[in-house]
Coordinates of C-alpha atoms and ligand atoms in Angstrom, one line a residue:
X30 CA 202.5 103.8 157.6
X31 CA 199.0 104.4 156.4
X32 CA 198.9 107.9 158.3
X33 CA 202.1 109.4 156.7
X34 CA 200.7 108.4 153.2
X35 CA 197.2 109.5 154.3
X36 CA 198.6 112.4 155.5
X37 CA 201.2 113.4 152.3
X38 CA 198.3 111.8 149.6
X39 CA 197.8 115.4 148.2
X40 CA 201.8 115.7 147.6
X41 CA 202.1 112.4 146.2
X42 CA 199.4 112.9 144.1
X43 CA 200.4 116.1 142.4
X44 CA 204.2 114.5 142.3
X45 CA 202.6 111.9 140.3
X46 CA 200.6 114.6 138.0
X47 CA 203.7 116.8 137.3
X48 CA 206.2 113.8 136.9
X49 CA 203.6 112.2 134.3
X50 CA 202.5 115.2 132.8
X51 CA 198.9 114.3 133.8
X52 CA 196.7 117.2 132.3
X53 CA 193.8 118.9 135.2
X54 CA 191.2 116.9 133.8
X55 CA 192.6 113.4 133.7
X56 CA 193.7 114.4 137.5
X57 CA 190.5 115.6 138.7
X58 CA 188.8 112.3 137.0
X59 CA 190.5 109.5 138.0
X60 CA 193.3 110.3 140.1
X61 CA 191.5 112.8 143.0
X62 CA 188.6 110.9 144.0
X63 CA 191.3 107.9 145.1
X64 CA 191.9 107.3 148.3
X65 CA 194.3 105.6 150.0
X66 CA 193.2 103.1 152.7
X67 CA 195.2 100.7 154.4
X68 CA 199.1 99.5 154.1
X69 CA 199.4 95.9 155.0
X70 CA 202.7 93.6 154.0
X71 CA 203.8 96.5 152.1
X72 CA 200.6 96.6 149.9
X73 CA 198.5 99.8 150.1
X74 CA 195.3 99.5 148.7
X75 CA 193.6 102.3 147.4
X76 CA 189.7 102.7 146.5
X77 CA 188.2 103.7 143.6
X78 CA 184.6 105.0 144.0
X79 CA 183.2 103.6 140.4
X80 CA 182.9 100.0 139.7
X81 CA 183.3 100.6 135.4
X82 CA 186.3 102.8 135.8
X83 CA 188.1 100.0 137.6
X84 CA 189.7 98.3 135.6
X85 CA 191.4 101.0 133.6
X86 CA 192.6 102.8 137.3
X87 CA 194.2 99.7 137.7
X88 CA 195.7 99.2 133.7
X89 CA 196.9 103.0 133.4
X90 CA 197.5 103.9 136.9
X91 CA 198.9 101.4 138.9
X92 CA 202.6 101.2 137.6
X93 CA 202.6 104.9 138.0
X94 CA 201.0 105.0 141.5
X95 CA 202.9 102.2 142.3
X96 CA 206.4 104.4 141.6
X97 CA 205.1 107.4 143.2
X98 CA 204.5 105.9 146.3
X99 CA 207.1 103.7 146.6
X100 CA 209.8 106.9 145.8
X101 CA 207.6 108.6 148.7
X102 CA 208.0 106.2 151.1
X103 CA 211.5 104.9 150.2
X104 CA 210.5 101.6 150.2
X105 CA 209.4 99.0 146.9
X106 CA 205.5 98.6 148.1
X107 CA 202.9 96.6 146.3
X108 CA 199.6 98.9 145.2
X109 CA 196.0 97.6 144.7
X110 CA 192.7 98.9 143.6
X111 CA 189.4 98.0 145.7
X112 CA 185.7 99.4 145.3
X113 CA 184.8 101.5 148.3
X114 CA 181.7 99.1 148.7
X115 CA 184.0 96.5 149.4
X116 CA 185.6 98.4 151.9
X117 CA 184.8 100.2 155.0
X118 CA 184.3 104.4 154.1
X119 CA 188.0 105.9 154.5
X120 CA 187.5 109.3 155.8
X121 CA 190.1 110.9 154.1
X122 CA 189.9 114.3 152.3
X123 CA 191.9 115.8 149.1
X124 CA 191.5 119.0 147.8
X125 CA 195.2 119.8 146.4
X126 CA 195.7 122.7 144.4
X127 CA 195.3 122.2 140.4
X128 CA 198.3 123.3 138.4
X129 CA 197.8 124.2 134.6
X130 CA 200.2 122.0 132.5
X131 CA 200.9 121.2 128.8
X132 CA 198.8 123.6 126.9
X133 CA 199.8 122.6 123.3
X134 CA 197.5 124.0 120.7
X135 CA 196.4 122.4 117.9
X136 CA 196.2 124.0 114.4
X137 CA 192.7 125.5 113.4
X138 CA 193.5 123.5 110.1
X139 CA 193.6 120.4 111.8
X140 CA 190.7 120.9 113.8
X141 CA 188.5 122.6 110.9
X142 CA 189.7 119.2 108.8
X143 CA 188.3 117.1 111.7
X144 CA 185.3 118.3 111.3
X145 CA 185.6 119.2 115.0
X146 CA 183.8 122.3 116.7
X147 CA 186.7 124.3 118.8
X148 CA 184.2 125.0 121.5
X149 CA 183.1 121.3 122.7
X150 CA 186.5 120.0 124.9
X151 CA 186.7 118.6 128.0
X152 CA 187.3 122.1 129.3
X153 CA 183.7 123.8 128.7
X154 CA 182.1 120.5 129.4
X155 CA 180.0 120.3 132.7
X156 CA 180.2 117.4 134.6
X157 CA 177.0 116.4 136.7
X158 CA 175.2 113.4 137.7
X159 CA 173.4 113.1 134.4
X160 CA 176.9 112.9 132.7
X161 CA 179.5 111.6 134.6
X162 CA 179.9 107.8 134.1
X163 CA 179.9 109.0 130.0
X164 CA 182.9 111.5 131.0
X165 CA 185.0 109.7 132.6
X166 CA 184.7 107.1 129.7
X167 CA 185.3 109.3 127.4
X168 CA 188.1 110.2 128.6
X169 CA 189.8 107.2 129.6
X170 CA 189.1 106.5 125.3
X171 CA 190.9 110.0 125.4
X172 CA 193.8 109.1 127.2
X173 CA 194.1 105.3 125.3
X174 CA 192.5 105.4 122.0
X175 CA 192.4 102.0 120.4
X176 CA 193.3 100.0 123.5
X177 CA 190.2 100.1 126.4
X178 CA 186.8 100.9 125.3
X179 CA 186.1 100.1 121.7
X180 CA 184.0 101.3 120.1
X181 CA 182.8 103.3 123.0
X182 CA 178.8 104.0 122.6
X183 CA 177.3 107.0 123.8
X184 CA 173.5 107.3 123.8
X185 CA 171.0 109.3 124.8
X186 CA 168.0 112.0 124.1
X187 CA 168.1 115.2 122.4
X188 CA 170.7 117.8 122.5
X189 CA 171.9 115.8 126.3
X190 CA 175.8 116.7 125.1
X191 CA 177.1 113.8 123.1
X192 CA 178.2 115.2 120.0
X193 CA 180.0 117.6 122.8
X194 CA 181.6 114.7 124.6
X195 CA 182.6 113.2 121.0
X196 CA 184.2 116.6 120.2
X197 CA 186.0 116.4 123.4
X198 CA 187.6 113.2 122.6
X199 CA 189.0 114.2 119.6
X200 CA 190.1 117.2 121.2
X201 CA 191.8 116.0 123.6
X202 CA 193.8 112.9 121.2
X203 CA 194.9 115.4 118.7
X204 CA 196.7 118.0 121.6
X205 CA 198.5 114.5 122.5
X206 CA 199.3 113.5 119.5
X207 CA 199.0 115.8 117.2
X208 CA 199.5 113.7 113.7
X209 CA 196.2 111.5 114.7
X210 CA 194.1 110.9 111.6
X211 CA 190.8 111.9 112.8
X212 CA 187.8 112.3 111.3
X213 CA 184.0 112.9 113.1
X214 CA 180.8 112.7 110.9
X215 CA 177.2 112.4 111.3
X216 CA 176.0 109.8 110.3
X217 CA 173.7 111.7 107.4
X218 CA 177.0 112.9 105.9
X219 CA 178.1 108.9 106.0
X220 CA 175.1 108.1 104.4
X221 CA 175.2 110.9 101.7
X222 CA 178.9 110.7 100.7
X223 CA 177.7 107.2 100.0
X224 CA 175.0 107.4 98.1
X225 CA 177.4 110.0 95.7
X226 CA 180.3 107.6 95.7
X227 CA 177.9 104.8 94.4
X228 CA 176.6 107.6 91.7
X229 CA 179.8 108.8 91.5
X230 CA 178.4 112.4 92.0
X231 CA 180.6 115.0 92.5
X232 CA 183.4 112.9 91.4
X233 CA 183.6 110.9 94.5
X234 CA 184.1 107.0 93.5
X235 CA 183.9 103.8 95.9
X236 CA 187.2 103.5 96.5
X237 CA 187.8 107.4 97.8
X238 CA 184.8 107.1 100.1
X239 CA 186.5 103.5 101.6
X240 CA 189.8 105.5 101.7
X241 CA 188.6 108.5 103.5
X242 CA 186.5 106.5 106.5
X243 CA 188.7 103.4 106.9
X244 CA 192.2 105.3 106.8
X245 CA 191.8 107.1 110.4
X246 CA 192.9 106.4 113.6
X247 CA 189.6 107.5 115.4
X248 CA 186.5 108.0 113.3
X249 CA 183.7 109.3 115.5
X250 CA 180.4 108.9 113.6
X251 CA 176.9 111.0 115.5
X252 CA 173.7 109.7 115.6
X253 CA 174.0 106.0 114.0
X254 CA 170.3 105.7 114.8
X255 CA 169.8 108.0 111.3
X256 CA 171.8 104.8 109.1
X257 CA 169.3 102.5 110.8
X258 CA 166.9 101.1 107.9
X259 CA 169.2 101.9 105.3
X260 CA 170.6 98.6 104.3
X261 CA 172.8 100.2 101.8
X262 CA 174.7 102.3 104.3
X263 CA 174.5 99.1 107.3
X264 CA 176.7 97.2 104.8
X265 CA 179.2 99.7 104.0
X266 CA 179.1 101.1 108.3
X267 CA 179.7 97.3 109.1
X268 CA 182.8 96.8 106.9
X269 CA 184.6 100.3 107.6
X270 CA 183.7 98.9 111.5
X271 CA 185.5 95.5 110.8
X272 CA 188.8 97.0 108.9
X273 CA 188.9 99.7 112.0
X274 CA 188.4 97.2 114.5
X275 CA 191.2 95.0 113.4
X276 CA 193.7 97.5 113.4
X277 CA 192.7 98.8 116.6
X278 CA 191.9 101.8 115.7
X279 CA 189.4 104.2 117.8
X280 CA 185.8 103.5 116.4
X281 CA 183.1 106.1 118.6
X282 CA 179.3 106.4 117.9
X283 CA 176.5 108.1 119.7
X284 CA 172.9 107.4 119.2
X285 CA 169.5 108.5 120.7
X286 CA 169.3 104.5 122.0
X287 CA 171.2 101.6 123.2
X288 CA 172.2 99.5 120.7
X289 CA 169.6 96.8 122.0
X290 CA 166.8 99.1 121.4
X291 CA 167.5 100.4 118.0
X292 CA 164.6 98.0 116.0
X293 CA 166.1 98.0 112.9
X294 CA 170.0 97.6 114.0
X295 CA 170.9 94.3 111.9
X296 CA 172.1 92.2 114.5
X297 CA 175.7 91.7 113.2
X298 CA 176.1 95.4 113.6
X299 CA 173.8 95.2 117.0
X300 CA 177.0 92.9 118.5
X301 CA 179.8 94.6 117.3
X302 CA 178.4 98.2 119.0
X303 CA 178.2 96.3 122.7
X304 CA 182.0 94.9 122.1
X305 CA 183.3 97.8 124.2
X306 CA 181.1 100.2 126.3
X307 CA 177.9 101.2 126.5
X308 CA 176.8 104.6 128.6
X309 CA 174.3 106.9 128.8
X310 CA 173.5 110.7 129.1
X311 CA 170.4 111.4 131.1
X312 CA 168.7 114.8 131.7
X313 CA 170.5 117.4 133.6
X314 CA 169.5 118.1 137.6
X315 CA 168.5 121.8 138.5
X316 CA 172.5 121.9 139.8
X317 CA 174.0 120.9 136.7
X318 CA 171.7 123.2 134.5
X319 CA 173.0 126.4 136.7
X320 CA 176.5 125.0 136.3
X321 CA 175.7 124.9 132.4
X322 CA 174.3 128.6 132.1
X323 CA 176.9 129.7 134.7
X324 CA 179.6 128.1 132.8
X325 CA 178.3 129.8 129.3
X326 CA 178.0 133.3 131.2
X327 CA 181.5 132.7 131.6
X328 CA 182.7 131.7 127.8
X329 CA 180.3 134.5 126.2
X330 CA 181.2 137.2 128.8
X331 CA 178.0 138.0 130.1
X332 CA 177.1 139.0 133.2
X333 CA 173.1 138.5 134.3
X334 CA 171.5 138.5 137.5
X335 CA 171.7 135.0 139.2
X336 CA 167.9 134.9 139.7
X337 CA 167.4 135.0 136.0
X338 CA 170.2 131.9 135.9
X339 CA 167.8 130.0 138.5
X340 CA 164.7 131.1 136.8
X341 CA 166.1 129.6 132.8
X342 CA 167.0 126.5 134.9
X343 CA 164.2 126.1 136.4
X344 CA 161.5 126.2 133.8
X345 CA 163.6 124.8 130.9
X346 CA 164.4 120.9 131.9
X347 CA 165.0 118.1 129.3
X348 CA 167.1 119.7 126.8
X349 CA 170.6 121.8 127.0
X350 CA 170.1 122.8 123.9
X351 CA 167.2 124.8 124.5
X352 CA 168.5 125.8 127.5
X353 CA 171.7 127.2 125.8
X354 CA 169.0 128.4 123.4
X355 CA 167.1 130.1 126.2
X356 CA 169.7 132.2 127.6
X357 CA 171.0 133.1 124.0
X358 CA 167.6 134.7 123.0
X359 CA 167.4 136.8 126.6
X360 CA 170.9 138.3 125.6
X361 CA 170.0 139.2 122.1
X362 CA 166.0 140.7 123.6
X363 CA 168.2 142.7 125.4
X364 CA 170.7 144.0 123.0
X365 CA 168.1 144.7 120.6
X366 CA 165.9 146.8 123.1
X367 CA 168.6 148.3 124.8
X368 CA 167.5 147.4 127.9
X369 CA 168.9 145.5 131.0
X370 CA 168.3 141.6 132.0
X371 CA 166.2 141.4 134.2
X372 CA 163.7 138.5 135.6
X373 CA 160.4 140.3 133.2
X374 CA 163.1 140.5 130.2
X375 CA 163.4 136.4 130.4
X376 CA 159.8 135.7 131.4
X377 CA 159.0 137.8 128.4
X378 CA 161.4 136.4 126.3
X379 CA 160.7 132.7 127.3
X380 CA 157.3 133.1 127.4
X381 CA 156.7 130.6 124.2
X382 CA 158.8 127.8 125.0
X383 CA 157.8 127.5 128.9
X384 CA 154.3 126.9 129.0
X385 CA 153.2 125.3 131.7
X386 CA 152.7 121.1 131.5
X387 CA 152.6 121.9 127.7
X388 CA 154.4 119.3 125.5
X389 CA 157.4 119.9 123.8
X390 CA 155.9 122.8 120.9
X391 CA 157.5 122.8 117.7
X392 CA 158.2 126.7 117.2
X393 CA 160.2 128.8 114.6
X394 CA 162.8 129.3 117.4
X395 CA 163.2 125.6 117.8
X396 CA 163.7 124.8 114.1
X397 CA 166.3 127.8 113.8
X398 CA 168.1 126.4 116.8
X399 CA 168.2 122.8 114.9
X400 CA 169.2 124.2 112.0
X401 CA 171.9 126.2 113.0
X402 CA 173.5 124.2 115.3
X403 CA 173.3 121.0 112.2
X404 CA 174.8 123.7 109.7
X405 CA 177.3 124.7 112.3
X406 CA 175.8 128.4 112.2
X407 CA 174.9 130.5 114.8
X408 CA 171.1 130.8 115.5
X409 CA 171.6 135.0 114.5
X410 CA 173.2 133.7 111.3
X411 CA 169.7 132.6 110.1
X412 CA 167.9 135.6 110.9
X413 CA 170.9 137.8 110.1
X414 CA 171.0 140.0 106.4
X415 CA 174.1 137.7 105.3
X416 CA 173.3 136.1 101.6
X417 CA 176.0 133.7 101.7
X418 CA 175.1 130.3 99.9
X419 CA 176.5 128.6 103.3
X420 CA 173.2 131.0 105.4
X421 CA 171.0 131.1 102.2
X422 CA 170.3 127.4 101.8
X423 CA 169.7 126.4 105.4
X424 CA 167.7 129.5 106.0
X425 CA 165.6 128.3 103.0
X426 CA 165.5 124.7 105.2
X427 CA 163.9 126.9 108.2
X428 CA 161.5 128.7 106.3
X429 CA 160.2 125.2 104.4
X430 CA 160.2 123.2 108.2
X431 CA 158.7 126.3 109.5
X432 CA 155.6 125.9 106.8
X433 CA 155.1 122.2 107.3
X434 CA 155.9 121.3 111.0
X435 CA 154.0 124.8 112.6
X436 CA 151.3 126.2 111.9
X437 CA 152.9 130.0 112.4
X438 CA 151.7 132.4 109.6
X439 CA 154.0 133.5 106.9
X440 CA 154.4 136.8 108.4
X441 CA 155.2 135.5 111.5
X442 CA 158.1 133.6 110.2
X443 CA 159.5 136.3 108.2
X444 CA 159.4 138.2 111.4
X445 CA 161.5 135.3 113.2
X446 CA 164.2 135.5 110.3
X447 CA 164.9 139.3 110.4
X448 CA 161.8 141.0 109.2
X449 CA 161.5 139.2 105.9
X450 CA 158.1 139.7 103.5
X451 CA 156.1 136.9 103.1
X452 CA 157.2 136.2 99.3
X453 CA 160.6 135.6 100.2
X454 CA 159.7 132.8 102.8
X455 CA 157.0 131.6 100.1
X456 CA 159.4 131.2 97.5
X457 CA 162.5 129.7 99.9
X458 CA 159.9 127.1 100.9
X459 CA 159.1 126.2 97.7
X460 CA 162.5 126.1 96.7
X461 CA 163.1 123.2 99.2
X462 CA 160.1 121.3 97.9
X463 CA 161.2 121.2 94.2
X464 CA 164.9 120.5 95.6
X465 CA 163.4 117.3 97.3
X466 CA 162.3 115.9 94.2
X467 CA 165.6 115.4 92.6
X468 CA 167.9 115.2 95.9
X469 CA 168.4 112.3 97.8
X470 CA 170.5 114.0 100.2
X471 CA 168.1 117.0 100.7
X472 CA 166.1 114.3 101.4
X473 CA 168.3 112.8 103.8
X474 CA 168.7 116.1 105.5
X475 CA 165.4 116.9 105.8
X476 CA 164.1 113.6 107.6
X477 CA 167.1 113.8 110.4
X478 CA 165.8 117.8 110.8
X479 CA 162.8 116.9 111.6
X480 CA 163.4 113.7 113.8
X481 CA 165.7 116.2 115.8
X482 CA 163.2 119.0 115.7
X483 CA 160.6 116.2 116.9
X484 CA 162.0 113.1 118.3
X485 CA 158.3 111.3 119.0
Ligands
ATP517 N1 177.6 119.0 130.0 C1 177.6 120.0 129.2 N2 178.3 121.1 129.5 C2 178.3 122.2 128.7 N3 177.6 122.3 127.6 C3 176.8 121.2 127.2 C4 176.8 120.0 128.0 N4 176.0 119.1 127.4 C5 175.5 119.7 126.3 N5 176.0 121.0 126.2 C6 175.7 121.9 125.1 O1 174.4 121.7 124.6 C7 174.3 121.8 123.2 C8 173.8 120.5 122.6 O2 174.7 119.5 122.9 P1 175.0 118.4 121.8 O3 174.9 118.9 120.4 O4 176.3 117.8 122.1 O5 173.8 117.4 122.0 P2 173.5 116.0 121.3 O6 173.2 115.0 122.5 O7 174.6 115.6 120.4 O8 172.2 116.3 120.5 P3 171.6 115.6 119.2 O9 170.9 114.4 119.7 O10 170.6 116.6 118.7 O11 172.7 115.3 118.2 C9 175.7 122.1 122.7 O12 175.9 123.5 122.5 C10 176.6 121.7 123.9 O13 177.8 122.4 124.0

């Protein structure tokens, strides 16, 4: 009997996908790299090749798999899940064909009130060996907000891909079920809507602020490690924890560290993160950095010469940012010169930020990077001509980090923001400086900038 399921696996699988409505990414996670491996007193155990994930397979899966089969085979059979170590290999290979299903969109309104960027979803998120165990547990949290892996803690260094993966989540709830209350924040806005509501600035009281972060059905909160030390802020994170908790509701964090390494974590808080699951983003391999810049050649249109691919993912290691960052700046040399990509167009280009066994340099083209991507602007929107308050201010941010964390000349960073004179940068700085006096927030702001822009 194991042959003719062996044999038919790929049918039943995709039976199983189109009867359940099982979107490609769901399928390709958990349900293709199952194999099936023996029948015995009509049981048919089936491996699953990753010891966490085991235990959902089993929870979601195994009623379905179980029907599937069974309605295969016309015959009630039992189904379990073992680990392949526990197991002899089963050579068996699936490759069916993916079929695109359930393409609901979700309103712009929706997603804007989310706070969610419409570019990080599943679907432009590159799954490689640095990534995968966070993947897959983010989307099992996907698929069952509430009800496996809560809260679900992603950690990890520097622009690795977790506020992506946290996007992608919330994604991937709201196209299911579209009336989810769900709001993502960093955790600097946490702490700043706070520190108003206790002011009552901008006439936010208490009460709103409790409303708005404990009345949600997933609240995804970035970079906890920036609430650390602020005991103000622990207290008021620990209770909108407890009343989410309770009524099961989706609670997601990410943070540069575990929660066991994060000094100043109070320990109450500490416990309650390691409840539900802990995992990790490491540094991209050389493969998954070419699948990265392949993958945005293929969202931007572009269309460069593979050698330049290999040559930004070779020389640019630790951070995707940069390396999103890196291929960004080759497109926009090359617009502005009019000339093609080619290999002495990136070198050129990248010349700055690959030197060779340097450290990690703090440059202008770093801190416009940061800044953009915490403002939600694009990098050309700081060095653009736009005078928009929403450019204007964090432009000012650039030019003050610019003057205290590099030690570029004015002229040179006027250069970097679009040929500006020295006296504008001058006086944006300053404007910063006598905005720090009187503005906790600015403050705020400012210190997560520059622990991004520097994480030693
Ligand atoms: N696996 C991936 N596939 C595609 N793009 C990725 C991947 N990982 C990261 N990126 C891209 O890299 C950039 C930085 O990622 P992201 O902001 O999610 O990092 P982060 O870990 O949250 O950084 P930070 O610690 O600064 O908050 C984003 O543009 C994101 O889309």
């Amino acid at each position: 009997m194991i042959d003719i399921i062996e044999k038919n696996w790929e049918q039943i699988l995709l039976n199983l996908k189109e009867e359940h409505e099982i979107s490609d990414i769901s399928f390709k996670t958990w349900l293709l790299p199952l194999k099936p491996y023996s029948f015995k007193n009509n049981t048919v155990t089936i491996i699953v090749p990753e010891q966490t994930f085991l235990a959902y397979v089993k929870r979601r899966y195994s009623l379905l798999m179980k029907v599937a089969i069974s309605e295969f085979l016309g015959v009630e059979c039992e189904i379990e899940f073992k680990l392949e170590d526990q197991l002899a290999e089963a050579n068996l290979s699936t490759e069916p064909q993916l079929i695109e299903k359930n393409n609901t969109s979700v309103s712009p309104d929706v997603i804007q009130s989310a706070n969610l960027n419409p570019k990080y979803t599943f679907d432009t998120f590159v799954v490689g060996s640095n990534n995968n165990l966070a993947h897959a547990a983010a989307l099992a949290v996907a698929e069952s907000p509430g009800e496996i892996y809560n809260p679900l803690f992603i950690y990890g260094g520097v622009g690795l891909g977790k506020t992506h993966l946290m996007h992608a989540i919330a994604h991937f709830i709201l196209k299911n079920t579209p009336t989810s209350k769900i709001l993502y924040v960093s955790s600097e806005t946490f702490t700043n809507e706070l520190i108003d509501a206790i002011r009552n600035k901008n006439n936010i009281t208490t009460t709103e602020f409790r409303e708005k972060y404990r009345n949600n059905d997933v609240l995804l909160i970035d970079d906890i490690q920036f609430i650390i030390g602020k005991e103000s802020t622990q207290e008021e994170f620990f209770h909108t924890f407890n009343t989410l908790y309770e009524s099961k509701k989706q609670i997601i964090i990410s943070s540069d560290k575990p929660p066991k390494e994060i000094e100043t974590l109070e320990e109450r808080l500490r416990s309650r993160f390691e409840w539900g699951l802990t995992v990790d983003i490491q540094s991209p391999d050389y493969e998954t950095r070419m699948a990265i810049l392949q993958k945005k050649e293929e969202l931007e249109g572009y269309n460069i010469d593979n050698e330049v691919i290999k040559y930004i993912a070779t020389n640019i290691k630790s951070n995707i940012r940069e390396l999103e960052g890196a291929l960004t700046k080759i497109v926009a040399l090359s617009r502005l010169n009019k000339c093609d990509i080619t290999l002495e167009l990136a070198e050129e280009a990248l010349k700055d930020i690959i030197s060779p066994g340097a450290q990690r340099e703090v440059t202008p083209d770093l801190i416009i990077q940061v800044v953009s991507d915490h403002f939600g602007l694009a990098p050309l929107d700081i060095s653009s001509q736009k005078r928009n308050k929403e450019i204007v201010y964090p432009r000012q941010i650039v030019m003050y980090l610019c003057r205290n964390m590099t030690a570029t000349p004015l002229q040179a960073i006027g250069r970097y923001l679009g040929g500006r004179d020295h006296t504008t940068v001058i006086h944006g700085a300053d404007k910063i400086t006598a905005d720090l006096l009187k503005d906790e927030t600015l403050k705020n702001t400012i210190e997560i900038l520059k622990k991004k822009i520097n994480p030693q």
